[in-house]
Amino acid sequence: MQDALRALVLNSEALPRTVMNETPTNPASAAGSAVAASSTTDEQLILAFSKGSSEAFTELFSRYKQKLYGFFRRRIAEPAHAEELTQETFVALLRAAAHYEPRALFRTYLYAIGFKILRAHRRKAAFRATFLGHQKTTADSSKRDATESGLWVRRAVEKLEPMDREILLLREFEKLSYAEIADLLQLPLNTVRSRLFRARTALRNLLEPPAEPSTKGAAMNPAQKEEQE
């Protein structure tokens, strides 16, 4: 079963280079699948997969391939790297599904795997930059891609403190609850709430255009002031 499912993730039909932007080619079929999918929770699917159901994994893959790609894309400059890490996360899920415990929501479990893979990727990138002399391409890549939330917003988000930025992304884009974020990042619930409030406030301040200094009155000479009076 593992070999067959691993092939499902890795072959070109399961995850082609353009899969992250694909749209259903048969609307009627897609609608029928959506109705069937809504009757089964993620947790039921992962438990069914752990018992041998390849159809359950196919459904989870369909539900989360785009979400996972977005998760990585918001944290990594290169789209190709985001696709690779998305694929790697599903392979890791294949290997770890047997150890899934219902104590946590499936999406929290999946994003936890994604975080581990993301940290490993960042460590490798840092090693290459430090010891192999490879320069970071974040800035150039960001300039080439100004479509996701706007380049202006992206740059503002990047200025937030790392933990505040992560909490903001998980809440606003991944749509995780406060409790899920606390569980995922191993933080107290109140800390998540306070840091999210701080991140939103900081982002709002960064996005607000600077106020133009008022020169009214300062540039007026005495004759002008007399005319106004």
CSV table of C-alpha atoms in Angstrom, one decimal:
chain,number,residue,atom,x,y,z
A,1,MET,CA,0.0,0.0,0.0
A,2,GLN,CA,2.8,2.4,0.9
A,3,ASP,CA,4.5,2.0,-2.4
A,4,ALA,CA,1.3,2.5,-4.4
A,5,LEU,CA,0.4,5.6,-2.4
A,6,ARG,CA,3.9,7.1,-2.6
A,7,ALA,CA,3.7,6.7,-6.4
A,8,LEU,CA,0.4,8.5,-6.2
A,9,VAL,CA,2.1,11.6,-4.7
A,10,LEU,CA,5.2,11.5,-6.8
A,11,ASN,CA,4.0,10.7,-10.3
A,12,SER,CA,3.3,13.5,-12.7
A,13,GLU,CA,-0.4,12.9,-12.8
A,14,ALA,CA,-0.9,13.3,-9.0
A,15,LEU,CA,1.3,16.4,-8.6
A,16,PRO,CA,2.2,18.0,-12.0
A,17,ARG,CA,4.2,21.2,-12.1
A,18,THR,CA,0.9,23.2,-12.6
A,19,VAL,CA,-1.2,21.4,-10.0
A,20,MET,CA,-1.3,24.4,-7.7
A,21,ASN,CA,-3.2,26.4,-10.2
A,22,GLU,CA,-5.3,23.7,-11.7
A,23,THR,CA,-9.1,23.9,-12.1
A,24,PRO,CA,-11.6,21.0,-12.5
A,25,THR,CA,-12.1,20.1,-16.1
A,26,ASN,CA,-15.5,18.5,-15.4
A,27,PRO,CA,-17.7,20.8,-13.2
A,28,ALA,CA,-20.4,18.2,-12.7
A,29,SER,CA,-18.0,15.6,-11.6
A,30,ALA,CA,-16.3,18.0,-9.3
A,31,ALA,CA,-19.6,19.0,-7.7
A,32,GLY,CA,-20.4,15.4,-7.0
A,33,SER,CA,-17.1,14.8,-5.4
A,34,ALA,CA,-17.5,17.9,-3.3
A,35,VAL,CA,-20.8,16.6,-1.9
A,36,ALA,CA,-19.3,13.2,-1.1
A,37,ALA,CA,-16.3,14.8,0.5
A,38,SER,CA,-18.3,17.0,2.8
A,39,SER,CA,-19.8,14.0,4.6
A,40,THR,CA,-16.4,12.7,5.8
A,41,THR,CA,-14.1,14.6,8.2
A,42,ASP,CA,-10.3,14.8,7.8
A,43,GLU,CA,-9.9,12.8,10.9
A,44,GLN,CA,-12.1,10.0,9.6
A,45,LEU,CA,-10.1,10.0,6.3
A,46,ILE,CA,-6.7,9.8,7.9
A,47,LEU,CA,-7.9,6.9,10.2
A,48,ALA,CA,-9.3,5.1,7.1
A,49,PHE,CA,-6.0,5.7,5.3
A,50,SER,CA,-4.0,4.3,8.2
A,51,LYS,CA,-6.1,1.1,7.8
A,52,GLY,CA,-5.3,0.8,4.1
A,53,SER,CA,-7.8,3.0,2.2
A,54,SER,CA,-6.0,4.7,-0.7
A,55,GLU,CA,-9.2,6.6,-1.6
A,56,ALA,CA,-9.0,8.3,1.8
A,57,PHE,CA,-5.5,9.5,1.0
A,58,THR,CA,-6.6,10.7,-2.4
A,59,GLU,CA,-9.3,12.8,-0.8
A,60,LEU,CA,-6.9,14.3,1.8
A,61,PHE,CA,-4.5,15.1,-1.0
A,62,SER,CA,-7.2,16.9,-3.0
A,63,ARG,CA,-8.3,18.9,0.1
A,64,TYR,CA,-4.9,20.0,1.2
A,65,LYS,CA,-2.6,20.2,-1.8
A,66,GLN,CA,-3.5,23.9,-2.6
A,67,LYS,CA,-3.5,24.9,1.1
A,68,LEU,CA,-0.1,23.3,1.7
A,69,TYR,CA,1.3,25.0,-1.3
A,70,GLY,CA,0.0,28.3,0.0
A,71,PHE,CA,1.5,27.6,3.4
A,72,PHE,CA,5.0,27.2,1.9
A,73,ARG,CA,4.6,29.9,-0.8
A,74,ARG,CA,4.0,32.5,1.9
A,75,ARG,CA,7.2,31.5,3.6
A,76,ILE,CA,9.4,30.7,0.7
A,77,ALA,CA,10.3,33.0,-2.2
A,78,GLU,CA,10.7,30.4,-5.0
A,79,PRO,CA,7.5,28.7,-6.2
A,80,ALA,CA,9.4,25.6,-7.3
A,81,HIS,CA,10.7,25.1,-3.8
A,82,ALA,CA,7.2,25.6,-2.4
A,83,GLU,CA,6.0,22.8,-4.7
A,84,GLU,CA,8.8,20.5,-3.7
A,85,LEU,CA,8.2,21.0,0.0
A,86,THR,CA,4.4,20.4,-0.6
A,87,GLN,CA,5.3,17.1,-2.2
A,88,GLU,CA,7.7,16.2,0.5
A,89,THR,CA,5.0,16.9,3.2
A,90,PHE,CA,2.7,14.4,1.6
A,91,VAL,CA,5.4,11.8,1.4
A,92,ALA,CA,6.1,12.4,5.1
A,93,LEU,CA,2.4,12.0,5.8
A,94,LEU,CA,2.4,8.6,4.0
A,95,ARG,CA,5.2,7.4,6.3
A,96,ALA,CA,3.7,8.8,9.5
A,97,ALA,CA,0.0,8.2,9.0
A,98,ALA,CA,0.1,5.0,11.0
A,99,HIS,CA,1.2,7.0,14.1
A,100,TYR,CA,-1.6,9.6,13.8
A,101,GLU,CA,-3.5,10.1,17.1
A,102,PRO,CA,-7.0,11.6,17.1
A,103,ARG,CA,-6.1,13.9,20.0
A,104,ALA,CA,-5.3,16.7,17.5
A,105,LEU,CA,-7.1,17.8,14.4
A,106,PHE,CA,-5.7,16.5,11.2
A,107,ARG,CA,-4.8,19.9,9.8
A,108,THR,CA,-2.8,20.7,12.9
A,109,TYR,CA,-1.0,17.4,12.5
A,110,LEU,CA,-0.4,18.1,8.8
A,111,TYR,CA,0.9,21.6,9.4
A,112,ALA,CA,3.2,20.3,12.1
A,113,ILE,CA,4.8,18.0,9.5
A,114,GLY,CA,5.0,21.0,7.2
A,115,PHE,CA,6.8,23.1,9.8
A,116,LYS,CA,9.4,20.4,10.4
A,117,ILE,CA,10.1,20.2,6.7
A,118,LEU,CA,10.2,24.0,6.4
A,119,ARG,CA,12.7,24.2,9.2
A,120,ALA,CA,14.9,21.6,7.6
A,121,HIS,CA,14.7,23.5,4.3
A,122,ARG,CA,15.7,26.8,6.0
A,123,ARG,CA,18.7,25.1,7.8
A,124,LYS,CA,19.9,23.8,4.4
A,125,ALA,CA,19.5,27.2,2.8
A,126,ALA,CA,21.4,28.8,5.7
A,127,PHE,CA,24.2,26.3,5.3
A,128,ARG,CA,24.4,26.9,1.6
A,129,ALA,CA,24.5,30.6,2.1
A,130,THR,CA,27.1,30.5,4.8
A,131,PHE,CA,29.5,27.8,3.6
A,132,LEU,CA,28.9,27.5,-0.1
A,133,GLY,CA,28.5,31.2,-0.9
A,134,HIS,CA,25.0,30.9,-2.4
A,135,GLN,CA,23.2,34.2,-2.2
A,136,LYS,CA,19.7,34.4,-1.0
A,137,THR,CA,17.2,35.1,-3.8
A,138,THR,CA,14.3,36.2,-1.6
A,139,ALA,CA,14.3,39.8,-2.7
A,140,ASP,CA,14.6,39.2,-6.4
A,141,SER,CA,11.9,36.5,-6.3
A,142,SER,CA,9.6,38.7,-4.4
A,143,LYS,CA,10.0,41.4,-7.0
A,144,ARG,CA,9.1,38.9,-9.7
A,145,ASP,CA,6.0,37.8,-7.8
A,146,ALA,CA,3.8,40.7,-6.8
A,147,THR,CA,0.5,38.9,-7.2
A,148,GLU,CA,0.1,37.2,-3.8
A,149,SER,CA,-1.5,39.7,-1.4
A,150,GLY,CA,0.5,42.4,-3.0
A,151,LEU,CA,4.2,43.1,-2.9
A,152,TRP,CA,3.5,46.0,-0.5
A,153,VAL,CA,1.7,43.7,2.0
A,154,ARG,CA,4.3,41.0,1.6
A,155,ARG,CA,7.1,43.3,2.5
A,156,ALA,CA,5.2,44.7,5.5
A,157,VAL,CA,4.6,41.2,6.8
A,158,GLU,CA,8.3,40.3,6.5
A,159,LYS,CA,9.1,43.2,8.8
A,160,LEU,CA,7.1,41.7,11.7
A,161,GLU,CA,8.9,39.7,14.4
A,162,PRO,CA,9.3,36.1,13.3
A,163,MET,CA,6.9,34.6,15.9
A,164,ASP,CA,4.3,37.4,15.4
A,165,ARG,CA,4.5,36.9,11.7
A,166,GLU,CA,4.0,33.2,12.0
A,167,ILE,CA,1.0,33.5,14.2
A,168,LEU,CA,-0.5,36.1,11.9
A,169,LEU,CA,0.0,33.9,8.8
A,170,LEU,CA,-1.5,30.8,10.6
A,171,ARG,CA,-4.6,32.8,11.7
A,172,GLU,CA,-5.3,34.9,8.6
A,173,PHE,CA,-4.2,32.5,5.8
A,174,GLU,CA,-4.3,29.0,7.2
A,175,LYS,CA,-7.4,29.9,9.2
A,176,LEU,CA,-6.3,28.0,12.3
A,177,SER,CA,-8.1,28.6,15.6
A,178,TYR,CA,-6.3,30.2,18.5
A,179,ALA,CA,-6.1,26.8,20.2
A,180,GLU,CA,-4.7,25.1,17.1
A,181,ILE,CA,-2.0,27.8,16.8
A,182,ALA,CA,-1.1,27.4,20.5
A,183,ASP,CA,-0.9,23.6,20.0
A,184,LEU,CA,1.2,23.9,16.9
A,185,LEU,CA,3.7,26.5,18.2
A,186,GLN,CA,3.7,25.2,21.7
A,187,LEU,CA,2.6,28.6,23.2
A,188,PRO,CA,0.0,29.5,25.9
A,189,LEU,CA,-3.3,30.4,24.4
A,190,ASN,CA,-3.2,33.9,25.9
A,191,THR,CA,0.2,34.5,24.4
A,192,VAL,CA,-1.2,33.6,20.9
A,193,ARG,CA,-4.0,36.1,21.4
A,194,SER,CA,-1.8,38.9,22.6
A,195,ARG,CA,0.9,38.4,20.0
A,196,LEU,CA,-1.7,38.2,17.2
A,197,PHE,CA,-3.2,41.5,18.4
A,198,ARG,CA,0.3,43.0,18.4
A,199,ALA,CA,1.1,41.6,14.9
A,200,ARG,CA,-2.2,43.0,13.5
A,201,THR,CA,-1.5,46.4,15.1
A,202,ALA,CA,2.1,46.5,13.8
A,203,LEU,CA,1.0,45.5,10.3
A,204,ARG,CA,-1.7,48.1,10.2
A,205,ASN,CA,0.9,50.8,11.2
A,206,LEU,CA,3.3,49.5,8.5
A,207,LEU,CA,0.6,49.6,5.8
A,208,GLU,CA,-0.7,53.1,6.7
A,209,PRO,CA,0.7,55.8,4.5
A,210,PRO,CA,2.9,58.3,6.4
A,211,ALA,CA,1.1,61.4,7.5
A,212,GLU,CA,2.2,64.4,5.6
A,213,PRO,CA,3.6,67.1,7.9
A,214,SER,CA,1.3,70.1,8.1
A,215,THR,CA,2.9,73.3,6.9
A,216,LYS,CA,-0.2,75.4,7.3
A,217,GLY,CA,0.6,78.5,9.2
A,218,ALA,CA,4.3,77.7,9.4
A,219,ALA,CA,5.0,78.9,5.9
A,220,MET,CA,2.8,82.0,6.2
A,221,ASN,CA,4.4,85.3,6.5
A,222,PRO,CA,2.9,88.0,8.7
A,223,ALA,CA,1.1,89.7,5.8
A,224,GLN,CA,-0.6,86.4,4.8
A,225,LYS,CA,-1.8,85.9,8.4
A,226,GLU,CA,-3.3,89.4,8.4
A,227,GLU,CA,-5.1,88.8,5.2
A,228,GLN,CA,-6.8,85.7,6.7
A,229,GLU,CA,-7.8,87.6,9.8
